[in-house]
GROMACS .gro file of C-alpha atoms in nm:
model
  284
    1MET     CA    1   4.013  -2.239   0.256
    2ARG     CA    2   4.083  -1.851   0.284
    3PHE     CA    3   3.784  -1.644   0.286
    4GLU     CA    4   3.926  -1.415  -0.006
    5ILE     CA    5   3.853  -1.698  -0.291
    6THR     CA    6   3.499  -1.673  -0.199
    7ALA     CA    7   3.469  -1.350  -0.124
    8ALA     CA    8   3.221  -1.298   0.134
    9SER     CA    9   3.015  -1.587  -0.065
   10LEU     CA   10   2.874  -1.315  -0.271
   11LEU     CA   11   3.167  -1.384  -0.597
   12ALA     CA   12   3.006  -1.739  -0.578
   13THR     CA   13   2.965  -1.884  -0.870
   14THR     CA   14   2.609  -2.002  -0.873
   15ALA     CA   15   2.288  -1.914  -1.010
   16ALA     CA   16   2.087  -1.553  -0.978
   17ALA     CA   17   1.985  -1.520  -0.643
   18PHE     CA   18   1.591  -1.635  -0.529
   19SER     CA   19   1.402  -1.346  -0.478
   20ASP     CA   20   1.258  -1.358  -0.149
   21THR     CA   21   1.607  -1.440  -0.028
   22SER     CA   22   1.884  -1.176   0.080
   23PRO     CA   23   2.262  -1.179   0.154
   24PHE     CA   24   2.382  -1.141   0.544
   25VAL     CA   25   2.757  -1.080   0.600
   26LEU     CA   26   2.880  -1.069   0.931
   27PHE     CA   27   3.264  -0.988   1.025
   28SER     CA   28   3.490  -0.870   1.316
   29THR     CA   29   3.845  -0.743   1.446
   30SER     CA   30   3.806  -0.974   1.743
   31ASN     CA   31   3.943  -1.335   1.649
   32GLU     CA   32   3.742  -1.488   1.977
   33LEU     CA   33   3.404  -1.507   1.825
   34PRO     CA   34   3.308  -1.823   1.839
   35ILE     CA   35   3.195  -1.928   1.530
   36ASN     CA   36   3.181  -2.273   1.460
   37ARG     CA   37   3.054  -2.297   1.138
   38PRO     CA   38   3.217  -2.267   0.816
   39GLU     CA   39   3.292  -1.914   0.735
   40ASP     CA   40   3.071  -1.868   0.381
   41HIS     CA   41   2.739  -2.054   0.326
   42GLN     CA   42   2.542  -2.060  -0.021
   43LEU     CA   43   2.178  -2.084   0.118
   44ILE     CA   44   2.049  -2.080   0.484
   45THR     CA   45   1.732  -2.020   0.659
   46THR     CA   46   1.659  -1.694   0.900
   47GLY     CA   47   1.609  -1.899   1.181
   48GLN     CA   48   1.931  -2.038   1.174
   49VAL     CA   49   2.079  -1.604   1.101
   50LEU     CA   50   1.993  -1.563   1.436
   51GLY     CA   51   2.083  -1.898   1.607
   52LEU     CA   52   2.408  -1.805   1.501
   53MET     CA   53   2.418  -1.427   1.626
   54GLY     CA   54   2.236  -1.556   1.982
   55GLU     CA   55   2.521  -1.819   2.042
   56ASN     CA   56   2.812  -1.595   1.878
   57LEU     CA   57   2.736  -1.216   2.025
   58ALA     CA   58   2.640  -1.317   2.368
   59SER     CA   59   2.991  -1.300   2.436
   60CYS     CA   60   3.000  -0.956   2.335
   61THR     CA   61   3.339  -0.999   2.217
   62THR     CA   62   3.401  -0.590   2.069
   63SER     CA   63   3.285  -0.279   2.245
   64ARG     CA   64   3.148  -0.133   1.933
   65TYR     CA   65   2.833  -0.260   1.704
   66VAL     CA   66   2.768  -0.139   1.356
   67LEU     CA   67   2.460  -0.238   1.194
   68ILE     CA   68   2.400  -0.155   0.862
   69SER     CA   69   2.041  -0.276   0.700
   70GLN     CA   70   1.992  -0.230   0.295
   71PRO     CA   71   1.631  -0.314   0.250
   72GLY     CA   72   1.621  -0.534  -0.024
   73VAL     CA   73   1.889  -0.649  -0.126
   74HIS     CA   74   1.918  -0.951  -0.326
   75ALA     CA   75   2.274  -1.172  -0.387
   76SER     CA   76   2.272  -1.079  -0.800
   77ASP     CA   77   2.292  -0.705  -0.672
   78LEU     CA   78   2.653  -0.755  -0.527
   79ARG     CA   79   2.783  -0.997  -0.771
   80HIS     CA   80   2.759  -1.072  -1.106
   81PRO     CA   81   2.589  -1.331  -1.142
   82ALA     CA   82   2.826  -1.492  -1.428
   83THR     CA   83   3.119  -1.348  -1.388
   84GLY     CA   84   3.156  -1.381  -1.060
   85ARG     CA   85   3.264  -1.009  -1.003
   86CYS     CA   86   3.188  -0.778  -0.693
   87LEU     CA   87   2.984  -0.532  -0.730
   88ALA     CA   88   3.001  -0.348  -0.378
   89PRO     CA   89   3.376  -0.339  -0.360
   90ASN     CA   90   3.382  -0.138  -0.022
   91LEU     CA   91   3.198  -0.457   0.127
   92CYS     CA   92   3.384  -0.719  -0.030
   93GLU     CA   93   3.710  -0.521   0.044
   94ALA     CA   94   3.633  -0.477   0.425
   95ALA     CA   95   3.454  -0.816   0.499
   96THR     CA   96   3.772  -0.979   0.295
   97GLY     CA   97   4.067  -0.763   0.464
   98PRO     CA   98   4.318  -0.802   0.710
   99SER     CA   99   4.138  -0.645   1.016
  100ALA     CA  100   3.853  -0.862   0.952
  101LYS     CA  101   3.955  -1.163   1.178
  102THR     CA  102   3.625  -1.364   1.228
  103ARG     CA  103   3.370  -1.382   0.934
  104PHE     CA  104   3.059  -1.533   0.863
  105ASN     CA  105   2.827  -1.499   0.541
  106ALA     CA  106   2.542  -1.603   0.399
  107ALA     CA  107   2.458  -1.494   0.019
  108GLU     CA  108   2.073  -1.638   0.071
  109VAL     CA  109   1.887  -1.568   0.375
  110VAL     CA  110   1.543  -1.758   0.303
  111GLY     CA  111   1.266  -1.596   0.486
  112HIS     CA  112   1.063  -1.327   0.550
  113ASP     CA  113   1.056  -1.331   0.920
  114PHE     CA  114   1.399  -1.163   1.015
  115LEU     CA  115   1.430  -0.870   1.187
  116SER     CA  116   1.418  -0.497   1.179
  117LEU     CA  117   1.698  -0.258   1.196
  118GLU     CA  118   1.496  -0.149   1.517
  119GLU     CA  119   1.500  -0.528   1.637
  120MET     CA  120   1.856  -0.590   1.584
  121GLU     CA  121   1.975  -0.303   1.751
  122ALA     CA  122   1.766  -0.464   2.078
  123LEU     CA  123   1.911  -0.793   2.004
  124VAL     CA  124   2.242  -0.682   2.000
  125SER     CA  125   2.197  -0.487   2.289
  126SER     CA  126   2.038  -0.714   2.508
  127LEU     CA  127   2.345  -0.940   2.412
  128CYS     CA  128   2.590  -0.758   2.537
  129ALA     CA  129   2.422  -0.627   2.858
  130GLY     CA  130   2.506  -0.908   3.021
  131GLN     CA  131   2.858  -0.919   2.924
  132ARG     CA  132   2.971  -0.554   2.958
  133GLY     CA  133   2.645  -0.386   3.132
  134GLU     CA  134   2.526  -0.049   3.026
  135GLY     CA  135   2.753   0.197   2.870
  136GLY     CA  136   3.012  -0.030   2.844
  137PHE     CA  137   2.960  -0.078   2.464
  138VAL     CA  138   2.819   0.091   2.181
  139VAL     CA  139   2.559  -0.004   1.905
  140GLU     CA  140   2.541   0.226   1.598
  141SER     CA  141   2.273   0.168   1.330
  142HIS     CA  142   2.295   0.273   0.973
  143ALA     CA  143   1.994   0.264   0.732
  144LEU     CA  144   2.075   0.255   0.340
  145ASP     CA  145   1.803   0.378   0.093
  146ALA     CA  146   1.583   0.128  -0.071
  147LEU     CA  147   1.676  -0.054  -0.394
  148PRO     CA  148   1.456   0.099  -0.688
  149GLU     CA  149   1.297  -0.208  -0.970
  150GLN     CA  150   1.466  -0.058  -1.234
  151LYS     CA  151   1.770  -0.263  -1.347
  152ASP     CA  152   1.981   0.086  -1.474
  153MET     CA  153   1.873   0.241  -1.136
  154ARG     CA  154   1.927  -0.048  -0.877
  155ARG     CA  155   2.285  -0.072  -0.997
  156ALA     CA  156   2.323   0.313  -0.946
  157LYS     CA  157   2.168   0.335  -0.637
  158VAL     CA  158   2.349  -0.043  -0.541
  159ILE     CA  159   2.750   0.180  -0.631
  160GLU     CA  160   2.591   0.497  -0.403
  161ASN     CA  161   2.460   0.315  -0.136
  162ASP     CA  162   2.837   0.110  -0.147
  163THR     CA  163   3.007   0.438  -0.119
  164LYS     CA  164   2.830   0.528   0.169
  165LEU     CA  165   2.873   0.186   0.314
  166GLY     CA  166   3.276   0.249   0.230
  167ARG     CA  167   3.263   0.567   0.445
  168ILE     CA  168   3.072   0.424   0.733
  169ILE     CA  169   3.344   0.176   0.750
  170SER     CA  170   3.663   0.381   0.730
  171SER     CA  171   3.524   0.588   0.995
  172THR     CA  172   3.442   0.329   1.245
  173ALA     CA  173   3.811   0.155   1.156
  174ALA     CA  174   3.947   0.504   1.212
  175SER     CA  175   3.813   0.576   1.538
  176SER     CA  176   3.833   0.168   1.672
  177ASP     CA  177   3.990  -0.122   1.638
  178ASP     CA  178   3.758  -0.288   1.789
  179TYR     CA  179   3.416  -0.323   1.660
  180THR     CA  180   3.183  -0.579   1.462
  181VAL     CA  181   2.961  -0.529   1.137
  182ILE     CA  182   2.687  -0.647   1.069
  183TYR     CA  183   2.524  -0.640   0.680
  184PHE     CA  184   2.164  -0.754   0.626
  185SER     CA  185   1.864  -0.668   0.450
  186PRO     CA  186   1.531  -0.631   0.734
  187ARG     CA  187   1.188  -0.711   0.698
  188ASN     CA  188   0.976  -0.382   0.562
  189GLU     CA  189   1.275  -0.160   0.695
  190GLY     CA  190   1.414   0.168   0.594
  191LYS     CA  191   1.394   0.452   0.403
  192THR     CA  192   1.206   0.407   0.084
  193TYR     CA  193   1.331   0.533  -0.254
  194LYS     CA  194   1.160   0.803  -0.390
  195SER     CA  195   1.184   0.885  -0.790
  196GLU     CA  196   1.384   1.231  -0.894
  197TYR     CA  197   1.144   1.210  -1.143
  198VAL     CA  198   0.866   1.505  -1.092
  199GLU     CA  199   0.472   1.450  -1.246
  200SER     CA  200   0.366   1.781  -1.380
  201PRO     CA  201   0.054   1.934  -1.241
  202ALA     CA  202  -0.074   1.944  -1.604
  203ILE     CA  203  -0.124   1.601  -1.589
  204GLN     CA  204  -0.236   1.506  -1.292
  205MET     CA  205  -0.548   1.350  -1.266
  206GLU     CA  206  -0.784   1.296  -0.933
  207LEU     CA  207  -1.101   1.124  -0.981
  208LYS     CA  208  -1.395   1.198  -0.755
  209ARG     CA  209  -1.741   1.067  -0.690
  210SER     CA  210  -2.003   1.268  -0.809
  211PRO     CA  211  -2.192   1.482  -0.467
  212ALA     CA  212  -2.508   1.450  -0.675
  213VAL     CA  213  -2.820   1.254  -0.516
  214VAL     CA  214  -2.915   0.978  -0.864
  215VAL     CA  215  -3.275   0.947  -0.812
  216GLU     CA  216  -3.355   0.599  -0.988
  217PRO     CA  217  -3.669   0.572  -1.131
  218ARG     CA  218  -4.004   0.352  -0.928
  219GLY     CA  219  -4.086   0.184  -1.209
  220ALA     CA  220  -3.764   0.053  -1.254
  221ARG     CA  221  -3.681  -0.075  -0.950
  222ASP     CA  222  -4.024  -0.224  -0.919
  223GLY     CA  223  -3.989  -0.399  -1.291
  224LYS     CA  224  -4.242  -0.190  -1.422
  225SER     CA  225  -4.169   0.063  -1.670
  226SER     CA  226  -4.358   0.247  -1.926
  227ALA     CA  227  -4.105   0.242  -2.218
  228PRO     CA  228  -4.237   0.058  -2.533
  229LEU     CA  229  -4.170  -0.278  -2.589
  230PHE     CA  230  -3.922  -0.244  -2.866
  231VAL     CA  231  -3.739  -0.040  -2.624
  232LYS     CA  232  -3.731  -0.295  -2.291
  233TYR     CA  233  -3.654  -0.614  -2.464
  234GLN     CA  234  -3.460  -0.674  -2.782
  235PHE     CA  235  -3.656  -0.931  -2.971
  236PHE     CA  236  -3.405  -0.935  -3.287
  237THR     CA  237  -3.038  -1.091  -3.139
  238PRO     CA  238  -2.779  -1.211  -3.339
  239GLY     CA  239  -2.861  -1.580  -3.264
  240ILE     CA  240  -3.249  -1.518  -3.404
  241PHE     CA  241  -3.140  -1.369  -3.674
  242MET     CA  242  -2.898  -1.560  -3.799
  243GLY     CA  243  -3.179  -1.884  -3.702
  244LEU     CA  244  -3.400  -1.715  -3.943
  245VAL     CA  245  -3.123  -1.642  -4.200
  246ALA     CA  246  -3.077  -2.011  -4.233
  247VAL     CA  247  -3.408  -2.106  -4.244
  248LEU     CA  248  -3.468  -1.875  -4.536
  249ILE     CA  249  -3.186  -2.071  -4.686
  250MET     CA  250  -3.311  -2.414  -4.609
  251LEU     CA  251  -3.657  -2.328  -4.790
  252SER     CA  252  -3.455  -2.166  -5.050
  253ILE     CA  253  -3.325  -2.538  -5.127
  254LEU     CA  254  -3.667  -2.734  -5.073
  255TYR     CA  255  -3.844  -2.517  -5.325
  256VAL     CA  256  -3.573  -2.558  -5.577
  257GLY     CA  257  -3.558  -2.925  -5.517
  258LEU     CA  258  -3.917  -2.950  -5.548
  259SER     CA  259  -4.014  -2.760  -5.843
  260ALA     CA  260  -3.740  -2.999  -6.026
  261VAL     CA  261  -3.890  -3.279  -5.895
  262SER     CA  262  -4.259  -3.109  -6.010
  263SER     CA  263  -4.129  -3.024  -6.352
  264LEU     CA  264  -4.052  -3.411  -6.490
  265GLU     CA  265  -4.298  -3.539  -6.715
  266ILE     CA  266  -4.383  -3.874  -6.796
  267PRO     CA  267  -4.649  -3.993  -7.006
  268TYR     CA  268  -4.915  -4.227  -6.896
  269GLY     CA  269  -4.838  -4.453  -7.264
  270ALA     CA  270  -4.511  -4.549  -7.069
  271PHE     CA  271  -4.734  -4.746  -6.781
  272ASP     CA  272  -4.994  -4.904  -7.069
  273LYS     CA  273  -4.898  -5.283  -7.130
  274GLU     CA  274  -5.036  -5.258  -7.509
  275MET     CA  275  -4.857  -4.962  -7.569
  276GLY     CA  276  -4.600  -4.984  -7.365
  277PRO     CA  277  -4.201  -5.056  -7.477
  278ALA     CA  278  -4.301  -5.391  -7.369
  279ALA     CA  279  -4.548  -5.411  -7.630
  280GLN     CA  280  -4.345  -5.248  -7.895
  281LYS     CA  281  -4.056  -5.543  -7.872
  282LYS     CA  282  -4.286  -5.845  -7.950
  283ASN     CA  283  -4.441  -5.594  -8.229
  284ASN     CA  284  -4.077  -5.549  -8.372
   0.00000   0.00000   0.00000
């Protein structure tokens, strides 16, 4: 399957990238790079990427290495998750162009232990030193601006960085036809994005600690205070107040009940055998 179909694995029709993953793109004008893996991967670990670089860059098949770091980039920044449209055309064109004889790409590299730009440069230099010697190769490092968090600003920054990347690759291709490009997201590396918004001095506030010494009364520290009793303690808390109201309501109900019972009047004749209802029935 041709690499153009997968478009550097950045055009893969998959869900949006994980928040802790980043893409990795490697392409070279040399067809002697011994890559024994498929050209594109969707998910791969940082250990696998570093192992692949150690295996393939040890031969140092090109005399020029261009390292491009893009801090904080995700696969969804380089291709549309739904349509698969490439959002970094210069990168996709360079990675899929006819000059790129050897390619390896991973849409999502998992792990936070990837190399920084300086460490990547040192790794490539150490791998090529044994093959070409000092001065027999060139390693160029380019750090792009970090991407902001805001969606609109992030998209604009991706386009701006892709334009810079296009100029870097065009300049490299114009001066040499023997080069390898490595595009990756470094570990806590790169230029921090600075917003163009300038805060007005009128709305700046500083929180300062009062230099004055606060002397606490001795009585307050010892638990002894000369304040009045009702100031030191709260007697009528909401719970106590509600309890008193409930007791008053219950006493009122009890009073009404007792008053109703006490108001009942029964004549004593109702309990007399001669004058009671039974005696009246006999007389009738």
